[in-house]
Coordinates of C-alpha atoms in Angstrom, one line a residue:
M27 CA -28.5 -20.8 -30.9
K28 CA -28.1 -18.1 -33.5
K29 CA -26.5 -19.3 -36.7
E30 CA -24.7 -17.2 -39.3
Y31 CA -24.2 -18.0 -43.0
L32 CA -21.9 -16.2 -45.4
K33 CA -23.3 -17.2 -48.8
I34 CA -26.5 -16.4 -50.7
D35 CA -27.3 -18.9 -53.5
K36 CA -29.7 -16.7 -55.4
V37 CA -31.6 -13.4 -55.2
V38 CA -35.0 -13.4 -56.9
G39 CA -37.0 -10.1 -56.4
P40 CA -37.7 -9.8 -52.7
L41 CA -36.5 -13.4 -52.0
I42 CA -33.1 -14.9 -51.3
Q43 CA -32.3 -18.5 -51.2
I44 CA -29.7 -20.2 -48.9
S45 CA -28.5 -23.8 -48.9
D46 CA -27.0 -26.1 -46.3
V47 CA -29.1 -24.6 -43.5
D48 CA -29.9 -26.5 -40.3
D49 CA -32.3 -26.1 -37.5
V50 CA -34.6 -23.2 -38.7
F51 CA -38.4 -22.9 -38.5
Y52 CA -41.1 -21.4 -40.7
G53 CA -41.6 -17.8 -40.0
E54 CA -38.2 -17.3 -38.2
V55 CA -36.9 -13.8 -38.4
V56 CA -33.7 -13.3 -40.3
D57 CA -31.1 -10.4 -40.1
I58 CA -29.2 -9.8 -43.4
V59 CA -26.1 -7.7 -42.8
E60 CA -24.3 -6.1 -45.7
I61 CA -20.6 -6.5 -45.0
S62 CA -19.5 -3.3 -46.7
T63 CA -21.9 -0.9 -45.0
G64 CA -23.0 -2.8 -41.9
K65 CA -26.6 -2.1 -42.8
V66 CA -29.1 -4.6 -41.4
K67 CA -32.2 -5.7 -43.3
K68 CA -35.0 -7.8 -41.9
G69 CA -36.5 -10.9 -43.4
K70 CA -38.4 -14.1 -42.5
V71 CA -38.3 -17.7 -43.6
I72 CA -41.2 -18.5 -45.9
K73 CA -40.1 -21.9 -47.3
I74 CA -38.0 -24.8 -46.1
D75 CA -37.0 -27.5 -48.6
E76 CA -34.8 -30.0 -46.7
K77 CA -31.7 -27.9 -46.3
K78 CA -32.6 -25.2 -48.7
V79 CA -34.3 -22.1 -47.2
T80 CA -36.1 -19.2 -48.9
V81 CA -36.2 -15.9 -47.0
Q82 CA -38.5 -13.0 -47.8
V83 CA -36.7 -9.7 -47.3
F84 CA -38.7 -6.8 -46.0
Q85 CA -36.4 -4.1 -47.4
S86 CA -35.0 -3.8 -50.9
T87 CA -32.7 -6.6 -52.0
A88 CA -30.6 -4.3 -54.2
G89 CA -26.9 -4.7 -53.4
L90 CA -27.3 -8.2 -51.9
A91 CA -25.0 -10.8 -53.6
A92 CA -23.5 -14.2 -53.0
G93 CA -20.5 -13.1 -51.0
N94 CA -21.2 -9.7 -49.5
S95 CA -23.7 -10.5 -46.8
I96 CA -24.0 -12.3 -43.5
I97 CA -27.3 -14.1 -42.9
K98 CA -28.2 -14.4 -39.3
F99 CA -31.1 -16.7 -38.2
T100 CA -32.4 -15.2 -34.9
G101 CA -34.3 -18.1 -33.6
E102 CA -37.4 -15.9 -33.0
S103 CA -40.7 -15.4 -34.7
F104 CA -41.9 -12.0 -36.0
N105 CA -43.2 -10.3 -32.8
L106 CA -44.3 -6.7 -32.2
P107 CA -44.2 -4.9 -28.8
M108 CA -47.7 -4.2 -27.6
S109 CA -48.8 -1.2 -25.4
L110 CA -51.5 1.3 -25.1
D111 CA -48.9 3.8 -26.3
L112 CA -49.6 2.5 -29.8
Q113 CA -52.4 4.9 -30.0
G114 CA -51.6 8.2 -31.7
R115 CA -48.5 6.7 -33.4
I116 CA -47.6 6.0 -37.0
F117 CA -45.6 2.9 -38.1
N118 CA -44.3 1.4 -41.3
G119 CA -45.4 -2.0 -42.6
I120 CA -43.1 -4.0 -40.2
G121 CA -44.1 -2.0 -37.1
E122 CA -41.2 0.5 -36.9
P123 CA -42.1 4.1 -35.9
I124 CA -42.0 6.6 -38.8
D125 CA -43.4 9.6 -36.9
N126 CA -40.1 10.7 -35.4
G127 CA -41.3 9.3 -32.1
S128 CA -39.5 6.8 -29.8
D129 CA -39.7 3.1 -30.2
I130 CA -42.4 1.2 -28.3
F131 CA -40.9 -0.5 -25.2
S132 CA -43.0 -3.2 -23.6
L133 CA -42.6 -6.6 -21.9
V134 CA -45.6 -7.7 -23.9
E135 CA -45.0 -9.0 -27.4
A136 CA -47.4 -10.5 -29.9
N137 CA -46.8 -12.6 -33.0
I138 CA -48.1 -10.8 -36.1
N139 CA -49.8 -14.0 -37.4
G140 CA -52.2 -13.7 -34.6
R141 CA -54.0 -16.3 -32.5
P142 CA -56.6 -18.5 -34.0
I143 CA -60.0 -17.9 -32.5
N144 CA -61.9 -21.1 -31.4
P145 CA -65.3 -20.9 -33.4
M146 CA -67.1 -22.0 -30.2
S147 CA -65.8 -19.0 -28.3
R148 CA -67.0 -16.5 -30.8
E149 CA -69.9 -14.2 -29.8
Y150 CA -72.5 -13.4 -32.5
P151 CA -72.0 -9.8 -33.6
R152 CA -74.7 -7.3 -32.4
N153 CA -75.1 -3.6 -31.9
F154 CA -73.9 -1.1 -34.5
I155 CA -71.0 1.2 -35.1
Q156 CA -72.1 4.6 -36.3
T157 CA -70.0 5.9 -39.2
G158 CA -71.8 9.2 -39.7
I159 CA -72.6 8.2 -43.3
S160 CA -76.4 8.0 -43.9
S161 CA -76.2 5.5 -46.7
I162 CA -74.1 3.1 -44.7
D163 CA -75.7 3.6 -41.2
T164 CA -79.2 3.3 -42.5
L165 CA -79.0 0.8 -45.4
A166 CA -75.9 -1.3 -44.9
T167 CA -75.3 -0.9 -41.1
L168 CA -71.9 -1.8 -39.8
I169 CA -72.2 -4.2 -36.8
R170 CA -69.7 -4.7 -34.0
G171 CA -67.5 -7.7 -34.9
Q172 CA -68.5 -7.7 -38.5
K173 CA -66.4 -7.9 -41.7
L174 CA -67.9 -5.5 -44.1
P175 CA -65.7 -4.6 -47.2
I176 CA -66.1 -1.6 -49.4
F177 CA -65.8 -2.4 -53.1
S178 CA -64.5 0.6 -55.0
G179 CA -62.8 1.3 -58.3
N180 CA -59.9 3.2 -59.7
G181 CA -60.5 6.9 -59.4
L182 CA -63.4 6.7 -57.0
P183 CA -63.2 8.5 -53.7
H184 CA -62.6 5.6 -51.4
N185 CA -59.6 7.3 -49.7
E186 CA -61.9 10.3 -48.8
L187 CA -64.6 7.9 -47.5
A188 CA -62.0 5.9 -45.4
A189 CA -60.7 9.2 -43.9
Q190 CA -64.3 10.4 -43.2
I191 CA -65.2 7.1 -41.5
V192 CA -62.1 7.2 -39.3
K193 CA -62.9 10.8 -38.3
Q194 CA -66.6 10.2 -37.6
A195 CA -66.9 6.6 -36.4
R196 CA -68.2 6.0 -32.9
L197 CA -70.1 3.3 -31.0
G198 CA -73.2 5.4 -30.9
D199 CA -74.8 8.1 -28.8
N200 CA -74.7 7.7 -25.1
V201 CA -72.2 4.8 -25.2
H202 CA -69.2 5.3 -23.1
E203 CA -67.1 2.2 -23.8
D204 CA -63.5 2.5 -25.0
F205 CA -63.2 2.8 -28.7
A206 CA -60.2 3.2 -31.0
I207 CA -59.3 2.8 -34.7
V208 CA -56.5 0.9 -36.4
F209 CA -55.9 2.3 -39.8
A210 CA -53.6 0.5 -42.4
A211 CA -52.7 2.1 -45.7
I212 CA -51.2 -0.5 -48.0
G213 CA -49.3 0.5 -51.1
V214 CA -50.4 4.1 -51.0
K215 CA -48.8 7.2 -52.6
H216 CA -47.0 9.6 -50.3
D217 CA -49.6 12.4 -51.0
D218 CA -52.4 10.0 -50.0
E219 CA -50.7 9.2 -46.7
K220 CA -50.2 13.0 -46.1
F221 CA -54.0 13.4 -46.8
F222 CA -54.9 10.8 -44.3
R223 CA -52.6 12.2 -41.6
K224 CA -53.8 15.8 -42.2
S225 CA -57.4 14.7 -42.1
F226 CA -57.0 12.9 -38.8
D227 CA -55.0 15.7 -37.2
D228 CA -57.5 18.4 -38.4
A229 CA -60.3 16.4 -36.9
N230 CA -58.4 15.8 -33.6
V231 CA -58.8 12.1 -33.7
M232 CA -55.2 11.0 -34.2
D233 CA -54.9 10.3 -30.4
R234 CA -57.3 7.3 -30.8
V235 CA -55.8 6.0 -34.1
V236 CA -53.0 3.5 -34.6
M237 CA -51.7 4.0 -38.1
F238 CA -49.6 1.6 -40.3
V239 CA -48.4 2.8 -43.6
N240 CA -46.8 1.0 -46.5
Y241 CA -45.9 3.3 -49.4
A242 CA -46.2 2.3 -53.1
D243 CA -42.4 2.6 -53.4
D244 CA -41.7 0.3 -50.4
P245 CA -40.7 -3.3 -50.9
I246 CA -43.6 -5.6 -51.7
A247 CA -42.5 -8.0 -49.0
E248 CA -43.3 -5.3 -46.4
R249 CA -46.8 -5.0 -48.0
I250 CA -47.5 -8.6 -46.9
T251 CA -46.9 -7.9 -43.3
T252 CA -48.7 -4.5 -43.0
P253 CA -52.2 -5.9 -42.5
R254 CA -50.9 -8.5 -40.1
C255 CA -49.2 -5.9 -38.0
A256 CA -52.3 -3.8 -37.9
L257 CA -54.5 -6.7 -36.9
T258 CA -52.1 -7.7 -34.2
A259 CA -52.4 -4.3 -32.7
A260 CA -56.2 -4.5 -32.9
E261 CA -56.2 -7.9 -31.2
Y262 CA -54.1 -6.6 -28.3
L263 CA -56.3 -3.5 -27.8
A264 CA -59.5 -5.5 -28.1
F265 CA -58.9 -8.7 -26.3
E266 CA -56.2 -7.6 -23.8
K267 CA -57.4 -4.1 -23.1
H268 CA -61.1 -4.7 -23.7
M269 CA -61.6 -1.9 -26.2
H270 CA -63.9 -1.9 -29.3
I271 CA -61.6 -1.6 -32.3
L272 CA -62.6 -0.6 -35.9
V273 CA -59.9 -1.7 -38.4
V274 CA -60.0 0.3 -41.6
M275 CA -57.7 -1.0 -44.3
T276 CA -57.0 0.3 -47.8
D277 CA -56.2 -1.1 -50.3
I278 CA -56.5 -4.9 -50.2
T279 CA -56.0 -5.0 -53.9
S280 CA -52.4 -3.8 -53.4
Y281 CA -51.9 -6.6 -50.9
C282 CA -53.1 -9.2 -53.3
E283 CA -50.9 -7.8 -56.1
A284 CA -47.9 -8.2 -53.8
L285 CA -49.1 -11.7 -53.0
R286 CA -49.1 -12.5 -56.7
E287 CA -45.7 -11.0 -57.3
I288 CA -44.1 -13.0 -54.4
S289 CA -45.9 -16.2 -55.6
S290 CA -44.4 -15.7 -59.1
A291 CA -40.9 -15.2 -57.6
R292 CA -41.4 -18.5 -55.8
E293 CA -42.3 -20.1 -59.1
E294 CA -45.6 -21.4 -57.8
V295 CA -48.3 -22.6 -60.1
P296 CA -50.7 -19.6 -60.7
S297 CA -54.5 -19.8 -60.4
R298 CA -57.1 -17.3 -61.8
K299 CA -55.5 -14.2 -63.4
G300 CA -52.1 -15.2 -62.1
Y301 CA -53.0 -15.0 -58.4
P302 CA -51.9 -17.9 -56.2
G303 CA -54.3 -20.7 -55.5
Y304 CA -54.0 -20.1 -51.8
M305 CA -55.2 -16.5 -52.0
Y306 CA -58.6 -17.5 -50.6
S307 CA -57.1 -19.0 -47.4
D308 CA -54.6 -16.1 -47.2
L309 CA -57.4 -13.5 -47.2
A310 CA -59.4 -15.6 -44.8
S311 CA -56.4 -15.5 -42.4
L312 CA -56.8 -11.7 -42.3
Y313 CA -60.6 -11.3 -42.4
E314 CA -61.3 -14.0 -39.8
R315 CA -59.2 -12.2 -37.2
A316 CA -62.2 -9.9 -36.7
G317 CA -65.0 -10.8 -34.3
M318 CA -66.1 -10.9 -30.7
L319 CA -65.4 -13.4 -27.9
K320 CA -67.8 -14.7 -25.3
D321 CA -67.4 -13.3 -21.8
Q322 CA -65.1 -10.5 -23.1
V323 CA -65.9 -6.9 -23.6
G324 CA -63.7 -6.1 -26.6
S325 CA -64.4 -6.5 -30.3
I326 CA -62.7 -6.1 -33.7
T327 CA -64.8 -4.8 -36.6
F328 CA -63.1 -5.0 -40.0
L329 CA -63.7 -2.5 -42.8
P330 CA -61.4 -3.5 -45.7
I331 CA -61.4 -1.4 -48.8
L332 CA -60.5 -2.8 -52.2
T333 CA -60.4 -1.4 -55.7
M334 CA -62.0 -3.7 -58.3
P335 CA -59.9 -3.8 -61.5
N336 CA -62.0 -2.5 -64.4
D337 CA -64.9 -2.2 -61.9
D338 CA -65.3 -6.0 -62.3
I339 CA -67.1 -7.4 -59.2
T340 CA -66.4 -10.9 -60.5
H341 CA -62.6 -10.3 -60.3
P342 CA -60.9 -12.8 -58.0
I343 CA -60.2 -10.3 -55.3
P344 CA -63.7 -9.0 -54.7
D345 CA -65.1 -12.4 -55.5
L346 CA -63.1 -14.3 -52.8
T347 CA -63.6 -11.4 -50.4
G348 CA -67.4 -11.7 -50.8
Y349 CA -67.2 -15.4 -49.9
I350 CA -65.5 -14.7 -46.6
T351 CA -67.1 -11.4 -45.4
E352 CA -70.6 -10.6 -44.3
G353 CA -71.8 -8.2 -47.1
Q354 CA -70.3 -5.4 -49.0
V355 CA -70.7 -1.6 -49.6
V356 CA -70.3 -0.9 -53.3
L357 CA -69.3 2.5 -54.7
G358 CA -70.9 3.4 -58.0
R359 CA -69.1 5.2 -60.8
D360 CA -72.3 6.6 -62.3
L361 CA -73.1 8.3 -59.0
F362 CA -69.6 9.6 -58.8
Q363 CA -69.8 11.1 -62.3
R364 CA -72.9 13.0 -61.2
S365 CA -70.9 14.5 -58.3
I366 CA -72.6 12.5 -55.6
Y367 CA -70.4 11.9 -52.6
P368 CA -70.1 9.3 -51.2
P369 CA -71.2 7.5 -54.3
V370 CA -72.6 4.5 -52.4
A371 CA -74.7 2.3 -54.8
I372 CA -77.2 1.0 -52.4
L373 CA -78.9 -1.7 -54.5
P374 CA -75.9 -4.0 -54.8
S375 CA -74.8 -3.1 -51.2
L376 CA -75.7 -5.4 -48.4
S377 CA -74.9 -5.9 -44.7
R378 CA -75.8 -9.5 -43.8
L379 CA -75.7 -8.9 -40.1
M380 CA -77.7 -5.7 -40.1
K381 CA -81.0 -7.5 -39.2
D382 CA -79.6 -8.5 -35.8
G383 CA -78.0 -5.2 -34.8
V384 CA -80.6 -2.6 -35.6
G385 CA -84.0 -1.8 -34.2
E386 CA -85.3 -1.2 -30.6
G387 CA -82.4 -1.4 -28.1
F388 CA -79.8 -0.8 -30.8
T389 CA -80.8 2.1 -33.1
R390 CA -84.5 2.8 -33.3
E391 CA -87.6 0.6 -33.7
D392 CA -88.4 1.8 -37.2
H393 CA -84.9 1.3 -38.6
A394 CA -85.5 -2.0 -40.4
E395 CA -88.8 -0.8 -41.9
V396 CA -87.3 2.5 -43.2
A397 CA -84.4 0.7 -44.7
N398 CA -86.6 -1.8 -46.5
Q399 CA -88.9 0.9 -47.8
L400 CA -86.0 3.0 -49.0
F401 CA -84.6 0.0 -50.8
A402 CA -87.9 -0.9 -52.4
S403 CA -88.7 2.7 -53.4
Y404 CA -85.3 3.3 -54.9
S405 CA -85.4 0.0 -56.8
K406 CA -88.7 1.2 -58.3
V407 CA -87.0 4.5 -59.3
Q408 CA -84.6 2.5 -61.5
E409 CA -87.6 0.9 -63.3
V410 CA -89.3 4.2 -63.8
R411 CA -86.1 5.8 -65.1
D412 CA -85.8 3.0 -67.7
L413 CA -89.4 3.5 -68.7
S414 CA -88.9 7.3 -69.0
Q415 CA -86.0 6.7 -71.5
I416 CA -88.6 5.0 -73.8
I417 CA -91.7 7.2 -73.5
G418 CA -90.3 10.4 -72.0
E419 CA -90.8 11.7 -68.5
E420 CA -93.8 13.9 -69.5
D421 CA -95.9 10.8 -70.4
L422 CA -95.3 9.0 -67.1
S423 CA -98.2 8.4 -64.7
P424 CA -98.6 10.8 -61.7
T425 CA -97.3 8.1 -59.4
D426 CA -94.2 7.4 -61.6
K427 CA -93.5 11.2 -61.7
K428 CA -93.4 11.2 -57.9
Y429 CA -91.0 8.3 -58.0
M430 CA -88.7 10.3 -60.3
A431 CA -88.9 13.2 -57.8
F432 CA -88.1 10.9 -54.9
G433 CA -85.1 9.4 -56.8
R434 CA -83.6 12.9 -57.4
A435 CA -84.2 14.0 -53.8
F436 CA -82.9 10.7 -52.4
E437 CA -79.6 11.0 -54.3
A438 CA -79.2 14.7 -53.7
K439 CA -80.1 14.8 -50.0
F440 CA -79.7 11.3 -48.6
L441 CA -76.8 9.7 -50.5
N442 CA -75.0 13.0 -51.1
Q443 CA -73.2 14.2 -48.0
G444 CA -70.3 16.6 -47.3
F445 CA -66.8 15.3 -46.4
D446 CA -67.0 17.0 -43.0
E447 CA -70.7 16.3 -42.5
S448 CA -71.5 13.7 -39.8
R449 CA -75.1 12.6 -39.3
N450 CA -76.1 10.5 -36.4
I451 CA -78.5 7.6 -36.9
M452 CA -81.6 9.5 -35.7
Q453 CA -80.9 12.3 -38.3
S454 CA -80.5 9.7 -41.0
L455 CA -83.7 8.0 -40.2
N456 CA -85.6 11.2 -39.9
L457 CA -84.3 12.3 -43.3
G458 CA -85.4 8.9 -44.7
W459 CA -88.9 9.6 -43.5
K460 CA -88.9 13.1 -44.9
L461 CA -88.0 11.7 -48.4
L462 CA -90.5 8.9 -48.2
A463 CA -93.2 11.5 -47.6
L464 CA -92.7 12.5 -51.3
L465 CA -94.4 9.3 -52.3
P466 CA -98.2 8.4 -51.9
L467 CA -99.0 6.6 -48.7
T468 CA -100.4 3.7 -50.8
E469 CA -96.9 3.1 -52.1
L470 CA -95.3 2.8 -48.6
D471 CA -96.3 -0.9 -48.1
R472 CA -93.1 -1.8 -46.1
L473 CA -94.0 0.5 -43.2
S474 CA -96.3 -0.5 -40.4
P475 CA -99.3 1.8 -39.6
E476 CA -97.9 2.3 -36.1
N477 CA -94.6 3.7 -37.4
I478 CA -96.4 5.8 -40.0
E479 CA -98.5 7.3 -37.3
K480 CA -95.5 8.0 -35.1
Y481 CA -92.8 9.1 -37.6
F482 CA -94.5 10.3 -40.8
P483 CA -93.9 14.0 -41.2
K484 CA -97.2 15.7 -40.4
E485 CA -96.5 18.9 -42.3
M486 CA -96.2 17.0 -45.6

């Protein structure tokens, strides 16, 4: 039975507190009706202390007071209607359409908190998703069902990279399985959202994208639900409609800041840098919704993007994210300052599942060797550059001078890539071979003689 209450005890930021409440449950949806205007705001129960209830309001709490509102407990959890019609649509952080289109009508609804996946029913991620970015596809390959975050920093072009991945991502050449993208923008500025929307429209990919947007001036409580709504849509398309889904989410840092603000409003004991002690498990409840299931075709691959405050990779947000996910792609400020886009710093970047999703039958048989050799050679470049700072480049040995030339060419031709330039995996591997040919054969100790014979550029 729906119950109504006429008195709010206290309003603290996005939270309201009500006393003498009976028969409610955690996560129950609440309607808050302003008596003077009739305007309805949504909320949900986030704390029950005997007969005292705390409700998190998704819209602004401005104007709410002790005697001017009606609190209605609906007796329902937070559900979203699910349909294939989600594709091509844009929603706000609580799943309401904001693209001037109609509401989604469906008999199928799903709880935004998702369904826990039995670990024994998980399938080990294999096969790769092609992003069209050489540095990612070749050196930190994204595998279906993987959680691979992008660690960025303030002012770095992570929004451009996110848009480019959404435009170019595919399952690979000659693969005809259903593929779609769920894109969530959390705490973004209005001009950033317009950039994303225009990029998707210009590339004619909007019809395969489900987009959830939470603006920077939206209430922080809505920011908490945005990733959950996005992942709920991804679960429906992947596990009910058997599609392969790539979830791109930016910016997880905005989500964690909202988590900290709500935790402070609830007067909880803070942990590192003021973030709540349960932030690890909260992030895990998002990241672990990615994966593949045995005996099912669909998959969810998760590509969260977060900005590291002060470029500090030991900050709690990237630190905890690294414990849960399977690698990271790191954007480097020094590369960005040298006008290299995308500024992927390959040495601290890693894809832990790459070894099981590349090679013969997935990409090409030489992929692992080329990646290892490029890593080793570029690492040597850093040593040679440090040496050249001491003795000067003119006094380097002939081999070291070749490493310097390789490093410049690698950054200018391999890492550097146009915003509208998409390279398939074969083009990226062939480019890697062309650059390795700048080095003496004696230095290419990670490549097998068979692959050198087959792929080494003969004209060089």
